[in-house]
CSV table of C-alpha atoms in Angstrom, one decimal:
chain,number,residue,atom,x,y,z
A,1,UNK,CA,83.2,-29.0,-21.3
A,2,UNK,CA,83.4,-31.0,-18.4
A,3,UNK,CA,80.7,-33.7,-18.0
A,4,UNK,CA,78.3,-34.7,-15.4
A,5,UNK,CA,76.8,-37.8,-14.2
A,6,UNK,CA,73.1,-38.1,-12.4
A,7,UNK,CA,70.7,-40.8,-12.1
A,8,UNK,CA,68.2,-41.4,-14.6
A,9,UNK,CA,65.5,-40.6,-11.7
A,10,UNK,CA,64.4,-40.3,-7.9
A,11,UNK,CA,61.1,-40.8,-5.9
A,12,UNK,CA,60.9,-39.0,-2.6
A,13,UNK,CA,57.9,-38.5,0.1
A,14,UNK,CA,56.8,-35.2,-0.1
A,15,UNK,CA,57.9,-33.3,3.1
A,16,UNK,CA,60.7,-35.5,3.3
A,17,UNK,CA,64.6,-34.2,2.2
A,18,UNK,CA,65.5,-35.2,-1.0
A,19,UNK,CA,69.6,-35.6,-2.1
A,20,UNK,CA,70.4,-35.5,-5.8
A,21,UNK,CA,73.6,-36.9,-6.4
A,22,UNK,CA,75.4,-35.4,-9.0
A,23,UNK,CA,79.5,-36.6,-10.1
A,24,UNK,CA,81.8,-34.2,-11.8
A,25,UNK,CA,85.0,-36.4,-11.5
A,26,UNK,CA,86.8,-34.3,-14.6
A,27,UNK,CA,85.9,-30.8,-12.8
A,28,UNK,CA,88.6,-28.2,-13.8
A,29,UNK,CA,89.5,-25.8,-11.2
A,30,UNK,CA,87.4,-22.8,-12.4
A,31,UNK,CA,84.7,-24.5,-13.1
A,32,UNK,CA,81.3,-23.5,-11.0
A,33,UNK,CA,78.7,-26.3,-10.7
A,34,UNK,CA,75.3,-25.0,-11.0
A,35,UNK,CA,72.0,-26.6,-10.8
A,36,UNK,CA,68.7,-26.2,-12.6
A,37,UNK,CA,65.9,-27.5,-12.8
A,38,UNK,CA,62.6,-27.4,-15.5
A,39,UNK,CA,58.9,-28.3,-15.1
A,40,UNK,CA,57.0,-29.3,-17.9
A,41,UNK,CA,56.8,-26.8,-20.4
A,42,UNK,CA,58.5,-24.2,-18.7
A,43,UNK,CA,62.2,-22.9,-18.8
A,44,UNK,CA,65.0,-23.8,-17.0
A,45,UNK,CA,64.6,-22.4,-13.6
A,46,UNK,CA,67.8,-21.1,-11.5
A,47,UNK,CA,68.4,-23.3,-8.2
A,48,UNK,CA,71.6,-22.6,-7.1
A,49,UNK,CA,75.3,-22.7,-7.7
A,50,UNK,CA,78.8,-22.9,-6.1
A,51,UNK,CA,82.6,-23.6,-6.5
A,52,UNK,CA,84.2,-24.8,-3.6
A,53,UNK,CA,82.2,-24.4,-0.2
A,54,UNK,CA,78.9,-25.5,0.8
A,55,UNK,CA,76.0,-22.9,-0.4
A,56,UNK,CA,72.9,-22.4,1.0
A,57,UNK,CA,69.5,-20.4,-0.3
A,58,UNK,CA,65.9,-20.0,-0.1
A,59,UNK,CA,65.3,-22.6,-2.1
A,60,UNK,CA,68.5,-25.8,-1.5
A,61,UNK,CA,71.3,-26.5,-0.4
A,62,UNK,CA,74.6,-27.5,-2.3
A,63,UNK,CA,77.4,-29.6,-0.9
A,64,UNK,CA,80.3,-30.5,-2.5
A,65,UNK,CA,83.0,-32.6,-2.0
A,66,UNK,CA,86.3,-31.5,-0.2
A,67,UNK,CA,87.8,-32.9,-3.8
A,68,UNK,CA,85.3,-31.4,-6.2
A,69,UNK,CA,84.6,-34.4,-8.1
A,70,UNK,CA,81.0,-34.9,-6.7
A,71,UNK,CA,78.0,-33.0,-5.3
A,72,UNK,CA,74.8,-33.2,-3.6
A,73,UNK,CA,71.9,-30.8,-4.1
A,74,UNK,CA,69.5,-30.8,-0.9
A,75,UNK,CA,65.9,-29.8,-0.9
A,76,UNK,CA,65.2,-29.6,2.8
A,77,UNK,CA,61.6,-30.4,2.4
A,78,UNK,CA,60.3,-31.6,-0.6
A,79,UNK,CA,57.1,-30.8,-1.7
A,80,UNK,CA,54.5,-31.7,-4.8
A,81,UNK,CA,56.2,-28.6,-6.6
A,82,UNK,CA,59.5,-30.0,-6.8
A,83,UNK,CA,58.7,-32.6,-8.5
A,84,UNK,CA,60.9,-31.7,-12.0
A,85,UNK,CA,64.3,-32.4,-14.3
A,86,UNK,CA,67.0,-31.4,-12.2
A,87,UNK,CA,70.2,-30.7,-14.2
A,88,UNK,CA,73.7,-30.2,-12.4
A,89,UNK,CA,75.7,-28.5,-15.3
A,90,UNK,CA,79.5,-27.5,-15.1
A,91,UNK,CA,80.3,-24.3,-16.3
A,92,UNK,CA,83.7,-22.5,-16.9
A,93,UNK,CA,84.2,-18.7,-15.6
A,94,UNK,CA,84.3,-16.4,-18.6
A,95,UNK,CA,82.3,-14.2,-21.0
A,96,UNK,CA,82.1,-17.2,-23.6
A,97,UNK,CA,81.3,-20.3,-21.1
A,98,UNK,CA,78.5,-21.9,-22.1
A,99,UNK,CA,75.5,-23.8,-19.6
A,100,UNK,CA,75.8,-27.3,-21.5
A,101,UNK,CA,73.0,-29.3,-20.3
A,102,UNK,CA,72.8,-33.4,-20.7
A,103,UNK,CA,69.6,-35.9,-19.5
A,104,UNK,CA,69.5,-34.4,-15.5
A,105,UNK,CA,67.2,-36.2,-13.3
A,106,UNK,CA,64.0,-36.3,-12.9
A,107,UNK,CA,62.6,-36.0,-9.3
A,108,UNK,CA,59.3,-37.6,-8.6
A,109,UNK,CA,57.2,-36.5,-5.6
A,110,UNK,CA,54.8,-38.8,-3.5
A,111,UNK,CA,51.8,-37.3,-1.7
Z,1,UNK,CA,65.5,-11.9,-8.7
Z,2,UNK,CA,66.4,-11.6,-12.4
Z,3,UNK,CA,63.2,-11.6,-14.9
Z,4,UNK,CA,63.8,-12.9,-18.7
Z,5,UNK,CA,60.5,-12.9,-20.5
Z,6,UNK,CA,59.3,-14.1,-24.4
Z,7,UNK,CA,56.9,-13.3,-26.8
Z,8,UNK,CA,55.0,-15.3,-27.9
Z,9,UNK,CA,54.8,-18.1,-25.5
Z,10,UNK,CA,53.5,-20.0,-28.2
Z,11,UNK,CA,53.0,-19.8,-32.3
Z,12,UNK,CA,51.5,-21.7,-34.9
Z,13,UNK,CA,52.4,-20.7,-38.3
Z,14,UNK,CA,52.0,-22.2,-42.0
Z,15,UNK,CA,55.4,-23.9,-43.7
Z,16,UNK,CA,57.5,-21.7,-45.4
Z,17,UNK,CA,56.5,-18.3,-43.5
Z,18,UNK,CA,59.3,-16.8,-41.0
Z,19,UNK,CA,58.2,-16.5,-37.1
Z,20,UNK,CA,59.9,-14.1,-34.6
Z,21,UNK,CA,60.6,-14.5,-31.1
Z,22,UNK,CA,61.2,-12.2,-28.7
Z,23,UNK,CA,63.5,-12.3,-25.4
Z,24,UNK,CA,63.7,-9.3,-23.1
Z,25,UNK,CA,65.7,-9.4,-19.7
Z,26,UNK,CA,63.7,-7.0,-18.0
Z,27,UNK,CA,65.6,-6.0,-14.5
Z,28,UNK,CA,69.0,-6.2,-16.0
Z,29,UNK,CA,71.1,-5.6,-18.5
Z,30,UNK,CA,72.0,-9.0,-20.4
Z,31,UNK,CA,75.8,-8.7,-21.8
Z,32,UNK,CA,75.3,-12.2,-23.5
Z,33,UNK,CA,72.1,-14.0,-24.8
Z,34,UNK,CA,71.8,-17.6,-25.6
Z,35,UNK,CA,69.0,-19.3,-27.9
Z,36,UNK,CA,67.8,-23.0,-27.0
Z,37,UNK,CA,65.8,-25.1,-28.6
Z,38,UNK,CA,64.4,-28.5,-26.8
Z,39,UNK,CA,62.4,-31.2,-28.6
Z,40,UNK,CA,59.9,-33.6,-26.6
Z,41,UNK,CA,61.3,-36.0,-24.3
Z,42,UNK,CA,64.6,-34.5,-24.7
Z,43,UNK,CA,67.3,-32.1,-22.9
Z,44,UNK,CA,68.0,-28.4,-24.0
Z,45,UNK,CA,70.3,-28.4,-27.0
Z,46,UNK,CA,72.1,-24.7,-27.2
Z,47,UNK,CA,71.9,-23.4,-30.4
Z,48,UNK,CA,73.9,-19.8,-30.5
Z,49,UNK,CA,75.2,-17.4,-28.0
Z,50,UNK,CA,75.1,-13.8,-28.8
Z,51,UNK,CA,76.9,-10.2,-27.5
Z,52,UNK,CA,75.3,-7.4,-27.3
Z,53,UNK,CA,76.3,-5.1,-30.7
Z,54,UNK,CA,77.8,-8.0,-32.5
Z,55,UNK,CA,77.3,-11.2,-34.3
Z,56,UNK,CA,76.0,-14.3,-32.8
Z,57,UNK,CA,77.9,-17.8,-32.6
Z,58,UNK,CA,76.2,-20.7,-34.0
Z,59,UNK,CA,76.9,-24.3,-32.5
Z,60,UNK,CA,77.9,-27.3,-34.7
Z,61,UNK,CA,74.9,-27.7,-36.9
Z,62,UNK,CA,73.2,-25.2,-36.4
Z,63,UNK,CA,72.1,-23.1,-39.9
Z,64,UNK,CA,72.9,-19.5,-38.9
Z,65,UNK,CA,71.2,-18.2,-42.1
Z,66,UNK,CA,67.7,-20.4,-41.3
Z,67,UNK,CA,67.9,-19.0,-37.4
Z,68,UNK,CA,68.6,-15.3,-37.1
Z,69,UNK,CA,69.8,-13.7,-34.3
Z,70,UNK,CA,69.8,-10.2,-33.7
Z,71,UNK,CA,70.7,-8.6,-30.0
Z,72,UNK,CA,70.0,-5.4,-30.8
Z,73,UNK,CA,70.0,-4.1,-27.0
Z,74,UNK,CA,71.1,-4.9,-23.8
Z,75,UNK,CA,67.7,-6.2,-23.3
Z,76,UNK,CA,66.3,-7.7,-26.1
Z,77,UNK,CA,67.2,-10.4,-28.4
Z,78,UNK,CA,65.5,-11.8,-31.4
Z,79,UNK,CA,65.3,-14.7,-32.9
Z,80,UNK,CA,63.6,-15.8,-36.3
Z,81,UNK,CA,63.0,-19.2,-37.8
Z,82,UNK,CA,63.0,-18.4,-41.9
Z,83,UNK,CA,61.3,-20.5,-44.1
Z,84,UNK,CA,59.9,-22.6,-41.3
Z,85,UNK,CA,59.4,-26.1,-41.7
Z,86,UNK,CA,57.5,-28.7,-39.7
Z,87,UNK,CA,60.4,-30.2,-38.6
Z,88,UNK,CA,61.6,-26.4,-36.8
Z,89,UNK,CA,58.7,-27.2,-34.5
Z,90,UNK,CA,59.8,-27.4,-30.9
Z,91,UNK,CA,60.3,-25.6,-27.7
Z,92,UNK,CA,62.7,-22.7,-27.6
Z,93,UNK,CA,63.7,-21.1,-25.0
Z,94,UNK,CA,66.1,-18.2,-24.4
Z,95,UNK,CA,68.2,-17.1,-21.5
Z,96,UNK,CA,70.1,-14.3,-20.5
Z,97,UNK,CA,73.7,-13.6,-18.4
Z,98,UNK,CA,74.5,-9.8,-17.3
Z,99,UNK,CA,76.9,-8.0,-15.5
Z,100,UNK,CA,74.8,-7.2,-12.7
Z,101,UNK,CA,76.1,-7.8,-9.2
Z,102,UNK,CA,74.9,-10.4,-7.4
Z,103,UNK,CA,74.2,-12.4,-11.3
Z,104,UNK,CA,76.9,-12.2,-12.8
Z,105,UNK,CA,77.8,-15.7,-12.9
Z,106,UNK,CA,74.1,-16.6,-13.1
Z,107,UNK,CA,72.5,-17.5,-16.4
Z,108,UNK,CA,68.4,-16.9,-16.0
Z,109,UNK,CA,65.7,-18.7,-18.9
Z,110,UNK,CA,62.5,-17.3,-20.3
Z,111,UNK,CA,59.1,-19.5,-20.0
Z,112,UNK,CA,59.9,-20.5,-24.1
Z,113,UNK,CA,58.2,-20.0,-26.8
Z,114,UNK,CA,56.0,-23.4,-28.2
Z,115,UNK,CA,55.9,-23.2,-32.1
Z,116,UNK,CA,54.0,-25.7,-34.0
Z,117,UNK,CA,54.9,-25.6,-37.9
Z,118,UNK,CA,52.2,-27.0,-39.9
């Protein structure tokens, strides 16, 4: 599988946007880069995904990179909640692709 | 949006007894299952991946006889720790992909299941 690269972690100002960097320089062409993220003792929780164009939802945004090879997930306005392990994972199209996670980040929020 | 639950959300049991864990996708129909396991102050480690109807497939390391998996249904898969030891004590967590449109390329988690061997 193709890996990823984040920072260990990130403090942000709640209210404030937050950008998660995320590089992917060995991307393959079909794969999808998702992102997750997990609160303490909880599961994983679905944020959003994408493959070539910007994506946009309810909850971030995704940009990525005219090559591929990096991305940037976008909380518009963070708040306390946010504050979590955020995990940009690669992930093949296919019944047997696998979501491989490695350390993420880990977003800290300031009142 | 797409709803995987797990019973129990948490266990204790004695050494040596087996404990079952339940994961049920309940507004769709989950073609493929996976079975995570995540120990403190560490990252979700993948453990096996099943189909629905057939046999799971167990990563590297991974003692397929100690951790059962059974995926009986389109939305419910089992798994149980045999012969538990206090070392099998951690945070597992299942997730679940289907064929639904709109999810298909989506892989959704349960809350996880805390067992505590003792």
């Amino acid at each position: 599988d193709a890996k990823t690269t984040q920072p260990n972690s990130m403090e942000s100002n709640e209210e404030e946007p937050v950008h998660l960097p995320c590089n992917h320089s060995t991307i393959s062409g079909t794969d999808y880069i998702h992102w997750y993220r997990q609160l303490p003792s909880q599961g994983p929780e679905y944020v959003i995904h994408g493959l070539t164009s910007n994506v946009n939802n309810r909850m971030a945004s995704l940009a990525i990179a005219e090559d591929r090879k990096s991305s940037t997930l976008i909380l518009h306005r963070a708040t306390l909640r946010d504050a979590a392990v955020y995990y940009c994972i690669l992930r093949a199209t296919g019944a047997n692709s696998k979501l491989t996670f490695g350390k993420g980040i880990t977003l800290s929020v300031r009142p | 949006g797409a709803v995987v639950s797990q019973h129990p959300s948490r266990v204790i049991c004695k050494s040596g007894t087996s404990v079952k864990i339940e994961c049920r996708s309940l507004d769709f129909q989950a073609t493929t299952m996976f079975w995570y396991r995540q120990f403190p102050k560490q990252s979700l480690m993948l453990m096996a991946t099943s189909n629905e109807g057939s046999k799971a497939t167990y990563e590297q390391g991974v003692e397929k006889d100690k951790f059962l998996i059974n995926h009986a249904s389109l939305t419910l898969s089992t798994l149980t720790v045999t012969s538990a030891h206090p070392e099998d004590s951690s945070f597992y967590i299942c997730s679940a992909r289907g064929g639904l449109a709109g999810v298909k390329e989506t892989q959704y988690f349960g809350p996880g299941t805390r067992l505590l061997v003792l």
